[in-house]
Coordinates of C-alpha atoms and ligand atoms in Angstrom, one line a residue:
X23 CA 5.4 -39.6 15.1
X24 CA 1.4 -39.6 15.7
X25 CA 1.0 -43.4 16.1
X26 CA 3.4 -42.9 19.1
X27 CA 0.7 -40.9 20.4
X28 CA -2.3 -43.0 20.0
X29 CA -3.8 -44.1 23.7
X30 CA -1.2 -41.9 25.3
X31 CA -2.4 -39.5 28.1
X32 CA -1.4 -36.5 28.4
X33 CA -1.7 -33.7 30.9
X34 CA -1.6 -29.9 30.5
X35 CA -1.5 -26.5 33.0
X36 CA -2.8 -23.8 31.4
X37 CA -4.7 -25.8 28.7
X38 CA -7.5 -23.5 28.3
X39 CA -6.5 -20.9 26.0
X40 CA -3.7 -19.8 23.8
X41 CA -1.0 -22.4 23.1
X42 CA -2.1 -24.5 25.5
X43 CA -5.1 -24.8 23.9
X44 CA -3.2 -25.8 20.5
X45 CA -1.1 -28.3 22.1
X46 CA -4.3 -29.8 23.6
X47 CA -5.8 -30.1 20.0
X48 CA -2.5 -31.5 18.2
X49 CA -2.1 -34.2 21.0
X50 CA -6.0 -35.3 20.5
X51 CA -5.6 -34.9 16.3
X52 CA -2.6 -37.2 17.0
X53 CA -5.1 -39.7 18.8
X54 CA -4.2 -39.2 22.7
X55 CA -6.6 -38.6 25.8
X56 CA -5.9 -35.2 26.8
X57 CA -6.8 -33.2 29.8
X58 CA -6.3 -29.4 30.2
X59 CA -6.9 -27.2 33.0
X60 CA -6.9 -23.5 33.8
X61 CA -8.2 -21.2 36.1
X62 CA -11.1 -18.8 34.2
X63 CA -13.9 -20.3 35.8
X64 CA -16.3 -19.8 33.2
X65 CA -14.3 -21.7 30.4
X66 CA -16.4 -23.4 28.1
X67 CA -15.9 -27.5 28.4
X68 CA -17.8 -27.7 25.5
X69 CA -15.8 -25.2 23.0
X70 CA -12.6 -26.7 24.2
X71 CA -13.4 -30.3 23.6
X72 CA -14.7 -29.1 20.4
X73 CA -11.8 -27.2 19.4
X74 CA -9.6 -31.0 20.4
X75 CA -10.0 -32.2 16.5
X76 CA -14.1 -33.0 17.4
X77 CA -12.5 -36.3 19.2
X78 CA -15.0 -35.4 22.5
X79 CA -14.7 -38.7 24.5
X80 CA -10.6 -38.4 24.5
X81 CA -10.7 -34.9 26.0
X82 CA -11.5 -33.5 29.6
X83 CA -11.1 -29.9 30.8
X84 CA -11.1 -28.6 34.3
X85 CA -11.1 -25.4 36.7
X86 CA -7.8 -25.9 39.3
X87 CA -5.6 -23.2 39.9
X88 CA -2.3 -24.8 39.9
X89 CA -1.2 -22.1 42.9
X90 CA -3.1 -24.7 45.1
X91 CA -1.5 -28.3 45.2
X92 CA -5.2 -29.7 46.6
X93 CA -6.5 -28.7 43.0
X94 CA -3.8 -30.0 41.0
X95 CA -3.4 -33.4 42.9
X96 CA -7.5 -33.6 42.2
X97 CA -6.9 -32.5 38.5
X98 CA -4.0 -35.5 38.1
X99 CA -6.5 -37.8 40.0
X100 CA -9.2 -37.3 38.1
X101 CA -7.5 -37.3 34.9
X102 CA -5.8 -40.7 35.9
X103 CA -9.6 -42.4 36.9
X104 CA -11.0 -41.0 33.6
X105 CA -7.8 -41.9 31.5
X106 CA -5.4 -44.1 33.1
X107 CA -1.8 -43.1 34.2
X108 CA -0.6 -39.7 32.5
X109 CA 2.6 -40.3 30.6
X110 CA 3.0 -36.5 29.5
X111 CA 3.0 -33.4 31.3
X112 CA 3.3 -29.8 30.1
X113 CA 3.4 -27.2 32.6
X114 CA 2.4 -24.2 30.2
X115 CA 0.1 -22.2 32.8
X116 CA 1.7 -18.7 32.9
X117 CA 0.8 -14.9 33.6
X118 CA 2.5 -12.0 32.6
X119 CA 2.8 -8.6 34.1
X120 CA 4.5 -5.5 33.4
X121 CA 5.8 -3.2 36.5
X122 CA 8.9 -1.4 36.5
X123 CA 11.6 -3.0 38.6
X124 CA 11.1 -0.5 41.2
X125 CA 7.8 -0.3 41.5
X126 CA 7.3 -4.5 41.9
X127 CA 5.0 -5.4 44.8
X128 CA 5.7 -8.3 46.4
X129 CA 2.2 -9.9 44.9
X130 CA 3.3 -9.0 41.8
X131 CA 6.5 -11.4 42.8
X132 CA 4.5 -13.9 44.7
X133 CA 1.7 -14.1 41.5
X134 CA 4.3 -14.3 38.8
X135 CA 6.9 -17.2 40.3
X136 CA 3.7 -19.0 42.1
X137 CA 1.9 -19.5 39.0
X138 CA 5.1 -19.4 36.1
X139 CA 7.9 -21.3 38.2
X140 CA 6.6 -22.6 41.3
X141 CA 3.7 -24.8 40.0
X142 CA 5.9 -25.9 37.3
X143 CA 8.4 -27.7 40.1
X144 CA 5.5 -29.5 42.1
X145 CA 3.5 -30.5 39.9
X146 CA 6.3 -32.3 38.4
X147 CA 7.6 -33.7 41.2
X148 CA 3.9 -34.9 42.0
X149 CA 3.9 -36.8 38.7
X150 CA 7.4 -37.9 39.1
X151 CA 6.7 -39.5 42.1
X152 CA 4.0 -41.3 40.8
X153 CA 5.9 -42.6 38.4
X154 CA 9.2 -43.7 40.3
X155 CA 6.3 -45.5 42.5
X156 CA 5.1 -47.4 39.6
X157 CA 8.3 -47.6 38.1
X158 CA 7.3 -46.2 34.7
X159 CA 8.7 -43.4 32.5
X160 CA 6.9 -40.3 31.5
X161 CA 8.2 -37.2 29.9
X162 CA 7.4 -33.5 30.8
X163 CA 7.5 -30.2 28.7
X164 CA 7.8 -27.0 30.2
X165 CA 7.1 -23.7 29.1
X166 CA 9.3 -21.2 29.2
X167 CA 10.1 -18.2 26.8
X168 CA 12.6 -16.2 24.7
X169 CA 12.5 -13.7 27.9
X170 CA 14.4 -16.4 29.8
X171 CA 17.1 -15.0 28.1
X172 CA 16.2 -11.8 26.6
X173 CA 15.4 -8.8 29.2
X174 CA 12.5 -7.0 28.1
X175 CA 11.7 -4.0 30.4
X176 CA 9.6 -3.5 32.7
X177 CA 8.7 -7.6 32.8
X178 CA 12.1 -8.3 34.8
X179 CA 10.2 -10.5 37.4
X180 CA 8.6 -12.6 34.5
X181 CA 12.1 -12.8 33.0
X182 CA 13.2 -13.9 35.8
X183 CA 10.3 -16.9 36.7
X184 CA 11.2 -18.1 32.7
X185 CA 15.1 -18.2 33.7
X186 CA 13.7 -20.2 36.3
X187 CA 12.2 -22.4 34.5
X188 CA 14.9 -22.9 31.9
X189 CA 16.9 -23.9 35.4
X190 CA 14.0 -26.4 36.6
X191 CA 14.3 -27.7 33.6
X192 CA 17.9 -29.1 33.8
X193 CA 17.8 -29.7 37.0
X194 CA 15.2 -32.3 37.3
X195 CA 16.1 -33.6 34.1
X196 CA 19.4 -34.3 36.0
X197 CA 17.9 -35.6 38.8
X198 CA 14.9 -37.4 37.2
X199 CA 16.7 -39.5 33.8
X200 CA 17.8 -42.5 36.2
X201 CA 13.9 -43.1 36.7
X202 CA 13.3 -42.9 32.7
X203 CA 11.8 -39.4 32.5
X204 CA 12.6 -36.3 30.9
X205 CA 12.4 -33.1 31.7
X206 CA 12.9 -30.6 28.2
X207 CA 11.2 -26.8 27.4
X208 CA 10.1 -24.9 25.0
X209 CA 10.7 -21.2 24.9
X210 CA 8.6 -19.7 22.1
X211 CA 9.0 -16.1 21.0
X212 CA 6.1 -13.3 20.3
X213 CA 2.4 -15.7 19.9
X214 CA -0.3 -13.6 19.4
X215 CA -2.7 -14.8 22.1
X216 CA -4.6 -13.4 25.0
X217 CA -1.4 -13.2 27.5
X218 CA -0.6 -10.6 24.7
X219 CA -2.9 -8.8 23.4
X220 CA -2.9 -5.2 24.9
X221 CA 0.5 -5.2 24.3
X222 CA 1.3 -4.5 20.7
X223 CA -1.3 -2.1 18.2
X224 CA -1.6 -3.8 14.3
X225 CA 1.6 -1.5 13.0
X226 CA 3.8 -2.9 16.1
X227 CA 3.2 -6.7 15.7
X228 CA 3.5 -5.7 11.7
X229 CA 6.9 -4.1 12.3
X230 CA 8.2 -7.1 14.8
X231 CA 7.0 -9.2 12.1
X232 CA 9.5 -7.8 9.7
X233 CA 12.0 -7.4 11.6
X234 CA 12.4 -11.1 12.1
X235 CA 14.5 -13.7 10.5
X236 CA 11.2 -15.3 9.1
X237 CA 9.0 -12.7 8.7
X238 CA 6.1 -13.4 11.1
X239 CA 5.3 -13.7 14.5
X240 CA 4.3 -17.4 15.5
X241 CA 1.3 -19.3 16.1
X242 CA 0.2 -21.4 18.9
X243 CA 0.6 -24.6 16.9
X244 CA 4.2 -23.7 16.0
X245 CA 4.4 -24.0 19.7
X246 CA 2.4 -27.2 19.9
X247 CA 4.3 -28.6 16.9
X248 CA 7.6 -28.5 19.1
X249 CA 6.1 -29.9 22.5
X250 CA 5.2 -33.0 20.5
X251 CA 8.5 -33.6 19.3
X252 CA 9.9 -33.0 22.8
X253 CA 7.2 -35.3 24.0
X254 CA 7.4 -38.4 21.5
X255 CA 10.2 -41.5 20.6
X256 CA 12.0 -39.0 18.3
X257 CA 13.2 -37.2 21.9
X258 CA 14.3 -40.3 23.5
X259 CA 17.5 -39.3 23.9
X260 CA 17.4 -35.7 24.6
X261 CA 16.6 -34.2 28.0
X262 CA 17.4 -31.0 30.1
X263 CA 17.2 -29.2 26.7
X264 CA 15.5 -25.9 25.4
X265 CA 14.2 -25.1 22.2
X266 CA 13.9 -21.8 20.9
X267 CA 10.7 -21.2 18.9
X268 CA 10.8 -17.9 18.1
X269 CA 11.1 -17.2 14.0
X270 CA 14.8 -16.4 15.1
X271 CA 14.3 -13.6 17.5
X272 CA 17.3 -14.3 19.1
X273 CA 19.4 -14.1 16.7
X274 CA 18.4 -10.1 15.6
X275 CA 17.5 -8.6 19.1
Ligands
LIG162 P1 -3.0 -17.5 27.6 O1 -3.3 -16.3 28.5 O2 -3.8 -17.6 26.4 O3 -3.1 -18.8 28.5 C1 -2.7 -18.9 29.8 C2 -3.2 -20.2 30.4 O4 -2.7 -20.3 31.7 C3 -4.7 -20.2 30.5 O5 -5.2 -21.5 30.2 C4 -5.0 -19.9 31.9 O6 -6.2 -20.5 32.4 C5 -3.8 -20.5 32.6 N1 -3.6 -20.0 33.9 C6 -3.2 -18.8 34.3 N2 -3.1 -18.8 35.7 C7 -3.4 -20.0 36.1 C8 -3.5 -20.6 37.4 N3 -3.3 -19.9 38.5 N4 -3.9 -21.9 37.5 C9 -4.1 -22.6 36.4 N5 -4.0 -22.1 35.1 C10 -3.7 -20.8 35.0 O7 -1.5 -17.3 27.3 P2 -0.4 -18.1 26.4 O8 0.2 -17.1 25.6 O9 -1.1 -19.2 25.7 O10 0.6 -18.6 27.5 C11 0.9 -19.9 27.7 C12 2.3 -20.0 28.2 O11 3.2 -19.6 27.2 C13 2.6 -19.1 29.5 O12 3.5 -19.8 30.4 C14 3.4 -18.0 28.9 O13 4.2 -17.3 29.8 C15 4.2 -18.7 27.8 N6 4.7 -17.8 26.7 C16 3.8 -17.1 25.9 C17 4.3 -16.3 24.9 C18 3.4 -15.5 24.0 O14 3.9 -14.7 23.2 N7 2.1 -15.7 24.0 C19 5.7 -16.1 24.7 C20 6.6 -16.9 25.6 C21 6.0 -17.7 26.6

């Protein structure tokens, strides 16, 4: 699977942190040019390429909020001089908020399917048109989450931008095979990163640790591990699918 990736350039939302951030790092171990961007604006450039498997030349990291289509089309541009065309696109850049249902404001709506579903739909159809125009493939990854299925309260509206995504993600695979690209997501379960972190003390991640199938919560790179497969020739054939990564939290809660 990693020669595949040699020379391949790949592109990823939300790149700065947390599983992004791992994905970033198995694509460049795996010997692609990789580009991430997020929105903290005082990311370190340097830490991240550092953290890409010390390959510094093959990885580039930028501020654009993917909200605003002028930054993304200026991320994809730049990432396309530096690089050349972009053959892989994850769309991972997410936020999470809790608010009871009936106390939801409609920021809290508009933040939560701008940023989670919204982005995830334009910036793919910006790359797909690129490539229908230069009549190449490419193949796109989208993150979405056990809570595409699974209500958990008081997040109902970002349930409801992952079940959105889940549906994007058929949809344009639908739409979008006849021009050679893919459209598949991931949907991991409980990763300790910084979208998490208030949420659980040490004796609640320890409990939801045991009481899953496997016996841990995951990690970033069991994220990463499964956006590579969805990304490389041993997907060629599979598109508008989702795969679960979640330790088998499914099947218990
Ligand atoms: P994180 O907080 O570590 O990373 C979020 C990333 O999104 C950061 O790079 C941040 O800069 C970027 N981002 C946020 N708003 C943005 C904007 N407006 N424009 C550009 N970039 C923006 O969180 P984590 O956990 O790595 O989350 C990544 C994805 O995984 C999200 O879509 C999240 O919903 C999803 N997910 C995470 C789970 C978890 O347990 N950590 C479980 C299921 C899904």
């Amino acid at each position: 699977m990693h020669d595949f990736f040699k020379d391949k350039v790949v592109a990823i939302t939300g790149g700065t942190s947390g599983i992004g951030e791992a994905v970033a790092d198995c694509f460049a171990t795996a010997g692609a040019k990789v580009a991430v961007c997020g929105i903290e604006k005082d990311f370190e450039q340097e830490s991240i390429k550092k953290k890409a498997a010390g390959k510094v030349e093959n990885v580039m990291a930028m501020v654009a909020d993917v909200t605003k289509p002028g930054e993304v089309a200026h991320f994809i541009d730049e990432v396309t001089k530096k690089f050349g065309e972009i053959n892989i696109l994850h769309n991972n850049a997410g936020i999470y908020k809790r608010s009871p249902s009936l106390d939801v404001s409609e920021d809290d709506w508009d933040s939560l399917l701008a940023i989670n579903l919204k982005s995830y739909f334009f910036t793919s159809q910006l790359m797909a048109k690129r490539w229908k125009e230069k009549k190449v493939g490419g193949a796109i990854i989208n993150t979405a989450s056990i809570n595409a299925r699974d209500v958990e309260p008081e997040a109902q509206v970002y349930c409801i931008s992952k079940a959105g995504v889940v549906m994007l993600t058929k949809c344009l695979a639908a739409d979008w095979g006849q021009y050679g690209i893919r459209v598949n997501a991931v949907a991991p379960g409980t990763i300790p990163t910084t979208l998490n972190e208030d949420m659980y003390t040490d004796e609640e991640r320890k409990e939801l640790s045991e009481s899953l199938p496997l016996k841990r919560l995951g990690s970033p790179e069991d994220i990463a591990d499964a956006v590579m497969f969805l990304a490389s020739e041993h997907a060629s054939y599979i598109t508008g699918q989702v795969l679960f990564v979640d330790g088998g939290w499914l099947l218990v809660k």
